[in-house]
Amino acid sequence: MEVTVDEFAKRFSTLAKRFPSSSNLATILKSMSVDEVPAGTRLIEYEGPCSTLYLVWEGLLTASIEDMAGKILLGQIGPGEWIGEVTLIEPGPASASVFCEEDSILLSMAHEAFSKLRSENPEAAGALMHALSLNLVDRLRAYGTRAAHEIAEGEYALEELAPEKRTAIINLIARLMGINGAK
Amino acid sequence: MDISEFLLSNPLFDTFTTSETETLGKAMTTSRYPDGHVFIKEGQRGDACYLVLDGEVSVTRMSRSDRGIERVRTMGAGELFGLIALIDRGKRAATCTAVGEVTAASLPTNAFDLLFQSNAPIAHHFQFVIARQLARDLRAYNHALVDTLFGRKSEAKLLLRTV
């Protein structure tokens, strides 16, 4: 399967709008893989090594966090959304686990491909970095909001909260972590 | 102080060549600032980013919990600040003030823009430095947030208060 610049710009309109121009999109797309990933595949392991940006072309992913204290389902990542912008730039432990909920078609760029793009076509890599940096800044600013601070300062047990309050908190956490806010 | 040598020894700039650190050093202005100098004021538009060369800079912000001004962290030599507003041209997220005398190098917004318009390798390397710093910050906050949810709260809360 081949994804054209126009199709990419339509499907990932929020991201595409953040590129200084569309002229580099074709080069960036050539650095990406397009893969069919079956339902049930664990793409990312919470706290495991991660270095890849995934963009959902078709299908559905779910993101969760888990440890000895339990598991929290954060949300879903569907067509037009993406995950992994932090780890593409700076590989490291993942902030959440990500599963394929449905058979999915994913566009992906590994850190190695990103490094190669940086050395072979710095202008295109710069355009991608510009778009992703704007997203990172949005998320950093979201961490500075009153709602985010109330979560950080709160003394509560998530499982003991009323369902509506629990859902609201989890939705905000998901947004802070770049899930369900990418469309 | 020779900024280019300082940049070469800073891990943040490990992708820079010697000539690139010299170019960036020339685009930056080194100054000594007195105790109490306000580099950046929360809520105002930004016109530069800074690199601390010597001394300490205190980061404060208005509390989101109506508790007045909170001192959230102190930065030292080698740390960059003023990056968020440099990228999105929004308002400053915090106030940064000199604690004692501080030597810092500033890169004005217009010099930053000229650097990027030049499309030179140094521009892309500096862009990567900024993106990497933003990514590191975001990862730290994400992990702190998860820690608060799973009850590993004390250090995590401290970190989240710095956002």
mmCIF file of C-alpha atoms in Angstrom:
data_model
loop_
_atom_site.group_PDB
_atom_site.id
_atom_site.type_symbol
_atom_site.label_atom_id
_atom_site.label_comp_id
_atom_site.label_asym_id
_atom_site.label_seq_id
_atom_site.Cartn_x
_atom_site.Cartn_y
_atom_site.Cartn_z
ATOM 1 C CA MET A 1 0.000 0.000 0.000
ATOM 2 C CA GLU A 2 1.261 3.452 -0.878
ATOM 3 C CA VAL A 3 0.077 6.630 0.825
ATOM 4 C CA THR A 4 0.110 9.825 -1.217
ATOM 5 C CA VAL A 5 0.841 13.288 0.158
ATOM 6 C CA ASP A 6 -2.773 14.364 -0.443
ATOM 7 C CA GLU A 7 -4.140 11.298 1.330
ATOM 8 C CA PHE A 8 -1.772 11.836 4.254
ATOM 9 C CA ALA A 9 -2.682 15.525 4.504
ATOM 10 C CA LYS A 10 -6.368 14.624 4.538
ATOM 11 C CA ARG A 11 -6.107 11.783 7.075
ATOM 12 C CA PHE A 12 -3.644 13.530 9.394
ATOM 13 C CA SER A 13 -4.830 17.077 8.779
ATOM 14 C CA THR A 14 -3.832 18.460 12.199
ATOM 15 C CA LEU A 15 -0.280 17.212 11.846
ATOM 16 C CA ALA A 16 0.006 18.119 8.165
ATOM 17 C CA LYS A 17 -1.079 21.707 8.878
ATOM 18 C CA ARG A 18 1.882 22.089 11.188
ATOM 19 C CA PHE A 19 4.424 21.501 8.457
ATOM 20 C CA PRO A 20 5.951 24.755 7.196
ATOM 21 C CA SER A 21 5.028 23.582 3.692
ATOM 22 C CA SER A 22 3.778 20.359 2.116
ATOM 23 C CA SER A 23 6.833 20.148 -0.128
ATOM 24 C CA ASN A 24 8.702 17.886 2.299
ATOM 25 C CA LEU A 25 5.832 15.506 3.008
ATOM 26 C CA ALA A 26 6.665 13.200 0.097
ATOM 27 C CA THR A 27 10.229 12.761 1.398
ATOM 28 C CA ILE A 28 8.997 12.141 4.925
ATOM 29 C CA LEU A 29 6.471 9.570 3.706
ATOM 30 C CA LYS A 30 9.260 7.682 1.949
ATOM 31 C CA SER A 31 10.971 7.328 5.338
ATOM 32 C CA MET A 32 7.895 5.718 6.823
ATOM 33 C CA SER A 33 6.815 2.099 6.729
ATOM 34 C CA VAL A 34 3.250 1.092 6.035
ATOM 35 C CA ASP A 35 2.364 -2.107 7.868
ATOM 36 C CA GLU A 36 -0.692 -4.251 8.380
ATOM 37 C CA VAL A 37 -0.744 -5.204 12.035
ATOM 38 C CA PRO A 38 -3.154 -7.889 13.280
ATOM 39 C CA ALA A 39 -5.496 -7.392 16.231
ATOM 40 C CA GLY A 40 -3.944 -8.474 19.523
ATOM 41 C CA THR A 41 -0.443 -7.287 18.700
ATOM 42 C CA ARG A 42 1.288 -5.491 21.543
ATOM 43 C CA LEU A 43 3.027 -2.588 19.844
ATOM 44 C CA ILE A 44 4.480 -0.864 22.892
ATOM 45 C CA GLU A 45 5.204 -2.173 26.372
ATOM 46 C CA TYR A 46 4.758 0.211 29.304
ATOM 47 C CA GLU A 47 8.235 1.219 30.532
ATOM 48 C CA GLY A 48 9.808 -0.884 27.785
ATOM 49 C CA PRO A 49 12.207 0.580 25.213
ATOM 50 C CA CYS A 50 10.452 2.538 22.522
ATOM 51 C CA SER A 51 11.721 4.570 19.592
ATOM 52 C CA THR A 52 8.979 4.606 16.972
ATOM 53 C CA LEU A 53 6.249 7.019 15.910
ATOM 54 C CA TYR A 54 3.023 5.240 14.883
ATOM 55 C CA LEU A 55 0.281 6.891 12.860
ATOM 56 C CA VAL A 56 -3.030 5.063 12.533
ATOM 57 C CA TRP A 57 -4.210 4.891 8.954
ATOM 58 C CA GLU A 58 -6.916 2.310 9.603
ATOM 59 C CA GLY A 59 -7.971 0.292 12.626
ATOM 60 C CA LEU A 60 -7.878 0.932 16.330
ATOM 61 C CA LEU A 61 -5.245 0.887 19.090
ATOM 62 C CA THR A 62 -5.764 1.033 22.849
ATOM 63 C CA ALA A 63 -3.388 2.612 25.351
ATOM 64 C CA SER A 64 -3.096 1.629 28.987
ATOM 65 C CA ILE A 65 -0.766 1.934 31.931
ATOM 66 C CA GLU A 66 -0.179 -0.840 34.383
ATOM 67 C CA ASP A 67 1.951 -1.893 37.309
ATOM 68 C CA MET A 68 1.605 -3.978 40.470
ATOM 69 C CA ALA A 69 -1.149 -1.606 41.618
ATOM 70 C CA GLY A 70 -3.347 -2.364 38.626
ATOM 71 C CA LYS A 71 -4.169 -1.353 35.083
ATOM 72 C CA ILE A 72 -5.798 1.814 33.793
ATOM 73 C CA LEU A 73 -7.218 1.964 30.277
ATOM 74 C CA LEU A 74 -6.354 5.411 28.993
ATOM 75 C CA GLY A 75 -8.123 5.505 25.681
ATOM 76 C CA GLN A 76 -8.159 4.610 22.034
ATOM 77 C CA ILE A 77 -6.091 5.782 19.105
ATOM 78 C CA GLY A 78 -7.955 5.660 15.822
ATOM 79 C CA PRO A 79 -7.530 6.728 12.197
ATOM 80 C CA GLY A 80 -5.944 10.177 11.918
ATOM 81 C CA GLU A 81 -4.314 9.893 15.353
ATOM 82 C CA TRP A 82 -0.792 8.985 16.325
ATOM 83 C CA ILE A 83 1.405 8.022 19.245
ATOM 84 C CA GLY A 84 5.138 7.993 19.944
ATOM 85 C CA GLU A 85 6.284 11.502 19.045
ATOM 86 C CA VAL A 86 8.410 11.732 22.201
ATOM 87 C CA THR A 87 10.173 8.419 21.612
ATOM 88 C CA LEU A 88 10.840 9.159 17.940
ATOM 89 C CA ILE A 89 12.910 12.176 18.987
ATOM 90 C CA GLU A 90 14.320 10.744 22.200
ATOM 91 C CA PRO A 91 14.148 6.926 22.493
ATOM 92 C CA GLY A 92 13.465 5.717 26.002
ATOM 93 C CA PRO A 93 10.987 3.936 28.248
ATOM 94 C CA ALA A 94 7.389 4.101 27.047
ATOM 95 C CA SER A 95 4.835 5.997 29.107
ATOM 96 C CA ALA A 96 2.037 3.551 28.223
ATOM 97 C CA SER A 97 1.357 0.147 26.696
ATOM 98 C CA VAL A 98 -0.289 0.128 23.288
ATOM 99 C CA PHE A 99 -2.213 -2.814 21.760
ATOM 100 C CA CYS A 100 -3.846 -3.306 18.408
ATOM 101 C CA GLU A 101 -7.525 -3.642 19.262
ATOM 102 C CA GLU A 102 -8.469 -4.258 15.613
ATOM 103 C CA ASP A 103 -6.561 -5.277 12.504
ATOM 104 C CA SER A 104 -4.824 -2.021 11.665
ATOM 105 C CA ILE A 105 -2.793 -0.304 8.985
ATOM 106 C CA LEU A 106 -0.075 1.779 10.594
ATOM 107 C CA LEU A 107 2.422 4.248 9.222
ATOM 108 C CA SER A 108 5.545 4.193 11.319
ATOM 109 C CA MET A 109 8.904 5.874 11.532
ATOM 110 C CA ALA A 110 11.624 4.411 13.743
ATOM 111 C CA HIS A 111 14.274 6.598 15.352
ATOM 112 C CA GLU A 112 16.901 5.070 13.032
ATOM 113 C CA ALA A 113 14.888 6.149 9.981
ATOM 114 C CA PHE A 114 14.481 9.586 11.558
ATOM 115 C CA SER A 115 18.250 9.842 12.118
ATOM 116 C CA LYS A 116 18.846 8.804 8.513
ATOM 117 C CA LEU A 117 16.373 11.430 7.323
ATOM 118 C CA ARG A 118 18.173 14.029 9.449
ATOM 119 C CA SER A 119 21.486 13.237 7.828
ATOM 120 C CA GLU A 120 20.251 12.751 4.249
ATOM 121 C CA ASN A 121 17.505 15.335 4.048
ATOM 122 C CA PRO A 122 17.784 17.775 6.956
ATOM 123 C CA GLU A 123 15.194 20.124 5.504
ATOM 124 C CA ALA A 124 12.503 17.416 5.488
ATOM 125 C CA ALA A 125 13.571 16.218 8.938
ATOM 126 C CA GLY A 126 13.418 19.822 10.119
ATOM 127 C CA ALA A 127 9.857 20.146 8.840
ATOM 128 C CA LEU A 128 8.865 17.003 10.743
ATOM 129 C CA MET A 129 10.663 18.223 13.876
ATOM 130 C CA HIS A 130 8.887 21.568 13.625
ATOM 131 C CA ALA A 131 5.461 19.902 13.461
ATOM 132 C CA LEU A 132 6.238 17.499 16.305
ATOM 133 C CA SER A 133 7.808 20.240 18.455
ATOM 134 C CA LEU A 134 4.597 22.258 18.224
ATOM 135 C CA ASN A 135 2.695 19.202 19.484
ATOM 136 C CA LEU A 136 5.181 18.695 22.322
ATOM 137 C CA VAL A 137 4.813 22.343 23.322
ATOM 138 C CA ASP A 138 1.004 22.060 23.313
ATOM 139 C CA ARG A 139 1.256 19.063 25.620
ATOM 140 C CA LEU A 140 3.783 20.782 27.904
ATOM 141 C CA ARG A 141 1.476 23.789 28.165
ATOM 142 C CA ALA A 142 -1.445 21.458 28.980
ATOM 143 C CA TYR A 143 0.560 20.162 31.952
ATOM 144 C CA GLY A 144 0.602 23.733 33.284
ATOM 145 C CA THR A 145 -3.175 24.095 33.437
ATOM 146 C CA ARG A 146 -5.153 24.207 36.653
ATOM 147 C CA ALA A 147 -6.881 20.905 35.809
ATOM 148 C CA ALA A 148 -3.554 19.130 35.379
ATOM 149 C CA HIS A 149 -2.267 20.507 38.674
ATOM 150 C CA GLU A 150 -5.393 19.377 40.474
ATOM 151 C CA ILE A 151 -4.701 15.850 39.278
ATOM 152 C CA ALA A 152 -1.095 16.050 40.415
ATOM 153 C CA GLU A 153 -1.990 17.543 43.773
ATOM 154 C CA GLY A 154 -5.051 15.378 44.434
ATOM 155 C CA GLU A 155 -5.153 12.878 47.256
ATOM 156 C CA TYR A 156 -7.409 10.196 45.877
ATOM 157 C CA ALA A 157 -7.623 6.572 44.926
ATOM 158 C CA LEU A 158 -8.744 6.433 41.310
ATOM 159 C CA GLU A 159 -10.744 3.248 41.798
ATOM 160 C CA GLU A 160 -12.738 4.833 44.627
ATOM 161 C CA LEU A 161 -13.891 7.856 42.622
ATOM 162 C CA ALA A 162 -17.390 8.213 41.186
ATOM 163 C CA PRO A 163 -17.453 6.888 37.594
ATOM 164 C CA GLU A 164 -17.951 10.338 36.016
ATOM 165 C CA LYS A 165 -15.089 11.881 37.982
ATOM 166 C CA ARG A 166 -12.856 8.896 37.255
ATOM 167 C CA THR A 167 -13.620 9.110 33.537
ATOM 168 C CA ALA A 168 -12.939 12.852 33.484
ATOM 169 C CA ILE A 169 -9.581 12.372 35.188
ATOM 170 C CA ILE A 170 -8.549 9.502 32.921
ATOM 171 C CA ASN A 171 -9.563 11.505 29.838
ATOM 172 C CA LEU A 172 -7.402 14.408 30.972
ATOM 173 C CA ILE A 173 -4.483 12.096 31.724
ATOM 174 C CA ALA A 174 -4.854 10.556 28.269
ATOM 175 C CA ARG A 175 -4.827 14.004 26.672
ATOM 176 C CA LEU A 176 -1.715 14.993 28.626
ATOM 177 C CA MET A 177 -0.048 11.829 27.414
ATOM 178 C CA GLY A 178 -0.967 12.546 23.804
ATOM 179 C CA ILE A 179 -3.776 10.024 23.504
ATOM 180 C CA ASN A 180 -7.162 10.921 22.048
ATOM 181 C CA GLY A 181 -6.032 14.459 21.482
ATOM 182 C CA ALA A 182 -4.138 13.971 18.307
ATOM 183 C CA LYS A 183 -6.944 14.076 15.737
ATOM 184 C CA MET B 1 33.608 33.266 28.616
ATOM 185 C CA ASP B 2 34.026 31.376 25.333
ATOM 186 C CA ILE B 3 30.511 30.168 24.497
ATOM 187 C CA SER B 4 31.628 27.811 21.742
ATOM 188 C CA GLU B 5 33.856 25.861 24.139
ATOM 189 C CA PHE B 6 31.025 25.763 26.646
ATOM 190 C CA LEU B 7 28.651 24.430 23.967
ATOM 191 C CA LEU B 8 31.149 21.764 22.889
ATOM 192 C CA SER B 9 31.335 20.444 26.438
ATOM 193 C CA ASN B 10 27.540 20.425 26.894
ATOM 194 C CA PRO B 11 25.931 17.015 26.128
ATOM 195 C CA LEU B 12 22.856 18.810 24.747
ATOM 196 C CA PHE B 13 25.004 20.004 21.849
ATOM 197 C CA ASP B 14 26.799 16.741 21.160
ATOM 198 C CA THR B 15 25.685 16.703 17.513
ATOM 199 C CA PHE B 16 27.386 20.058 16.847
ATOM 200 C CA THR B 17 30.699 20.399 15.066
ATOM 201 C CA THR B 18 33.312 22.836 16.305
ATOM 202 C CA SER B 19 32.504 25.331 13.542
ATOM 203 C CA GLU B 20 28.789 25.072 14.324
ATOM 204 C CA THR B 21 29.322 25.835 17.996
ATOM 205 C CA GLU B 22 31.369 28.841 16.901
ATOM 206 C CA THR B 23 28.548 30.026 14.622
ATOM 207 C CA LEU B 24 25.914 29.552 17.311
ATOM 208 C CA GLY B 25 28.191 31.244 19.825
ATOM 209 C CA LYS B 26 28.420 34.279 17.544
ATOM 210 C CA ALA B 27 24.631 34.457 17.217
ATOM 211 C CA MET B 28 24.270 34.471 21.004
ATOM 212 C CA THR B 29 25.000 37.383 23.307
ATOM 213 C CA THR B 30 26.747 36.700 26.598
ATOM 214 C CA SER B 31 25.960 38.992 29.512
ATOM 215 C CA ARG B 32 26.314 39.125 33.252
ATOM 216 C CA TYR B 33 23.067 39.694 35.056
ATOM 217 C CA PRO B 34 22.696 40.958 38.644
ATOM 218 C CA ASP B 35 20.890 39.148 41.429
ATOM 219 C CA GLY B 36 17.134 39.472 40.910
ATOM 220 C CA HIS B 37 17.286 40.095 37.167
ATOM 221 C CA VAL B 38 14.087 38.833 35.524
ATOM 222 C CA PHE B 39 14.962 37.070 32.267
ATOM 223 C CA ILE B 40 11.437 35.953 31.522
ATOM 224 C CA LYS B 41 8.121 37.001 33.050
ATOM 225 C CA GLU B 42 5.185 34.623 33.137
ATOM 226 C CA GLY B 43 2.350 35.682 30.844
ATOM 227 C CA GLN B 44 4.439 37.980 28.678
ATOM 228 C CA ARG B 45 5.515 37.399 25.101
ATOM 229 C CA GLY B 46 8.996 35.986 24.691
ATOM 230 C CA ASP B 47 11.741 37.545 22.622
ATOM 231 C CA ALA B 48 14.692 35.222 23.374
ATOM 232 C CA CYS B 49 15.829 31.906 24.801
ATOM 233 C CA TYR B 50 18.736 31.621 27.235
ATOM 234 C CA LEU B 51 21.561 29.266 28.104
ATOM 235 C CA VAL B 52 22.890 29.451 31.672
ATOM 236 C CA LEU B 53 26.703 29.623 31.593
ATOM 237 C CA ASP B 54 27.326 30.294 35.263
ATOM 238 C CA GLY B 55 25.166 30.800 38.335
ATOM 239 C CA GLU B 56 21.586 29.854 39.158
ATOM 240 C CA VAL B 57 18.227 30.856 37.806
ATOM 241 C CA SER B 58 15.055 30.416 39.818
ATOM 242 C CA VAL B 59 11.846 29.371 38.075
ATOM 243 C CA THR B 60 8.604 30.560 39.665
ATOM 244 C CA ARG B 61 5.019 30.657 38.591
ATOM 245 C CA MET B 62 1.646 31.763 39.814
ATOM 246 C CA SER B 63 0.074 28.875 41.671
ATOM 247 C CA ARG B 64 -2.752 27.085 39.888
ATOM 248 C CA SER B 65 -4.187 26.448 43.331
ATOM 249 C CA ASP B 66 -4.432 30.129 44.334
ATOM 250 C CA ARG B 67 -1.487 29.895 46.690
ATOM 251 C CA GLY B 68 0.393 32.875 45.291
ATOM 252 C CA ILE B 69 3.808 32.457 43.696
ATOM 253 C CA GLU B 70 5.422 29.008 43.782
ATOM 254 C CA ARG B 71 9.137 28.457 43.435
ATOM 255 C CA VAL B 72 9.256 25.383 41.284
ATOM 256 C CA ARG B 73 12.879 24.693 40.418
ATOM 257 C CA THR B 74 16.350 26.119 40.109
ATOM 258 C CA MET B 75 18.400 25.839 36.921
ATOM 259 C CA GLY B 76 22.172 25.789 36.706
ATOM 260 C CA ALA B 77 24.968 25.975 34.157
ATOM 261 C CA GLY B 78 24.262 24.209 30.882
ATOM 262 C CA GLU B 79 20.475 24.475 31.040
ATOM 263 C CA LEU B 80 18.398 26.087 28.299
ATOM 264 C CA PHE B 81 15.235 27.966 29.108
ATOM 265 C CA GLY B 82 12.619 29.951 27.220
ATOM 266 C CA LEU B 83 12.091 27.203 24.634
ATOM 267 C CA ILE B 84 8.308 26.790 24.775
ATOM 268 C CA ALA B 85 7.484 30.365 23.795
ATOM 269 C CA LEU B 86 10.281 30.282 21.237
ATOM 270 C CA ILE B 87 8.515 27.440 19.442
ATOM 271 C CA ASP B 88 4.863 28.480 19.611
ATOM 272 C CA ARG B 89 5.360 32.240 20.140
ATOM 273 C CA GLY B 90 2.853 32.050 22.959
ATOM 274 C CA LYS B 91 3.095 33.611 26.393
ATOM 275 C CA ARG B 92 5.814 32.667 28.841
ATOM 276 C CA ALA B 93 4.860 29.720 31.038
ATOM 277 C CA ALA B 94 6.908 30.819 34.072
ATOM 278 C CA THR B 95 9.088 33.568 35.483
ATOM 279 C CA CYS B 96 12.878 33.047 35.470
ATOM 280 C CA THR B 97 14.966 35.178 37.834
ATOM 281 C CA ALA B 98 18.714 35.356 38.561
ATOM 282 C CA VAL B 99 19.700 34.020 41.996
ATOM 283 C CA GLY B 100 22.919 35.880 42.686
ATOM 284 C CA GLU B 101 24.993 37.007 39.730
ATOM 285 C CA VAL B 102 24.353 34.958 36.578
ATOM 286 C CA THR B 103 26.214 34.700 33.305
ATOM 287 C CA ALA B 104 23.940 33.648 30.468
ATOM 288 C CA ALA B 105 23.943 33.608 26.689
ATOM 289 C CA SER B 106 20.783 34.774 24.955
ATOM 290 C CA LEU B 107 19.555 33.974 21.483
ATOM 291 C CA PRO B 108 16.968 36.535 20.342
ATOM 292 C CA THR B 109 13.868 35.302 18.537
ATOM 293 C CA ASN B 110 14.839 37.135 15.341
ATOM 294 C CA ALA B 111 18.301 35.496 15.364
ATOM 295 C CA PHE B 112 16.592 32.146 15.908
ATOM 296 C CA ASP B 113 14.325 32.832 12.910
ATOM 297 C CA LEU B 114 17.246 33.900 10.717
ATOM 298 C CA LEU B 115 19.095 30.751 11.698
ATOM 299 C CA PHE B 116 16.180 28.608 10.566
ATOM 300 C CA GLN B 117 15.555 30.524 7.388
ATOM 301 C CA SER B 118 19.182 29.893 6.463
ATOM 302 C CA ASN B 119 18.370 26.168 6.305
ATOM 303 C CA ALA B 120 21.987 25.519 7.312
ATOM 304 C CA PRO B 121 22.930 22.266 9.072
ATOM 305 C CA ILE B 122 23.449 24.181 12.308
ATOM 306 C CA ALA B 123 19.801 25.294 12.226
ATOM 307 C CA HIS B 124 18.629 21.685 12.038
ATOM 308 C CA HIS B 125 21.024 20.608 14.764
ATOM 309 C CA PHE B 126 19.773 23.374 17.046
ATOM 310 C CA GLN B 127 16.192 22.453 16.194
ATOM 311 C CA PHE B 128 17.001 18.885 17.253
ATOM 312 C CA VAL B 129 18.508 20.135 20.538
ATOM 313 C CA ILE B 130 15.264 21.964 21.270
ATOM 314 C CA ALA B 131 13.019 19.056 20.232
ATOM 315 C CA ARG B 132 15.080 16.656 22.345
ATOM 316 C CA GLN B 133 14.828 18.913 25.392
ATOM 317 C CA LEU B 134 11.051 19.211 24.943
ATOM 318 C CA ALA B 135 10.737 15.430 24.526
ATOM 319 C CA ARG B 136 12.810 14.771 27.649
ATOM 320 C CA ASP B 137 10.679 17.185 29.667
ATOM 321 C CA LEU B 138 7.451 15.650 28.430
ATOM 322 C CA ARG B 139 8.614 12.106 29.140
ATOM 323 C CA ALA B 140 9.573 13.098 32.676
ATOM 324 C CA TYR B 141 6.151 14.653 33.253
ATOM 325 C CA ASN B 142 4.345 11.647 31.753
ATOM 326 C CA HIS B 143 6.192 9.286 34.064
ATOM 327 C CA ALA B 144 5.587 11.554 37.048
ATOM 328 C CA LEU B 145 1.889 11.581 36.232
ATOM 329 C CA VAL B 146 1.755 7.791 36.106
ATOM 330 C CA ASP B 147 3.643 7.661 39.398
ATOM 331 C CA THR B 148 1.018 9.837 41.066
ATOM 332 C CA LEU B 149 -1.701 7.493 39.829
ATOM 333 C CA PHE B 150 0.031 4.444 41.221
ATOM 334 C CA GLY B 151 0.764 6.047 44.558
ATOM 335 C CA ARG B 152 4.476 6.788 43.981
ATOM 336 C CA LYS B 153 3.627 10.339 44.772
ATOM 337 C CA SER B 154 6.201 12.393 46.594
ATOM 338 C CA GLU B 155 8.878 12.832 43.910
ATOM 339 C CA ALA B 156 6.318 12.777 41.139
ATOM 340 C CA LYS B 157 4.320 15.625 42.649
ATOM 341 C CA LEU B 158 7.433 17.683 43.046
ATOM 342 C CA LEU B 159 8.233 17.246 39.376
ATOM 343 C CA LEU B 160 4.702 17.983 38.170
ATOM 344 C CA ARG B 161 4.696 21.230 40.112
ATOM 345 C CA THR B 162 7.532 22.405 37.889
ATOM 346 C CA VAL B 163 5.402 22.298 34.748
#
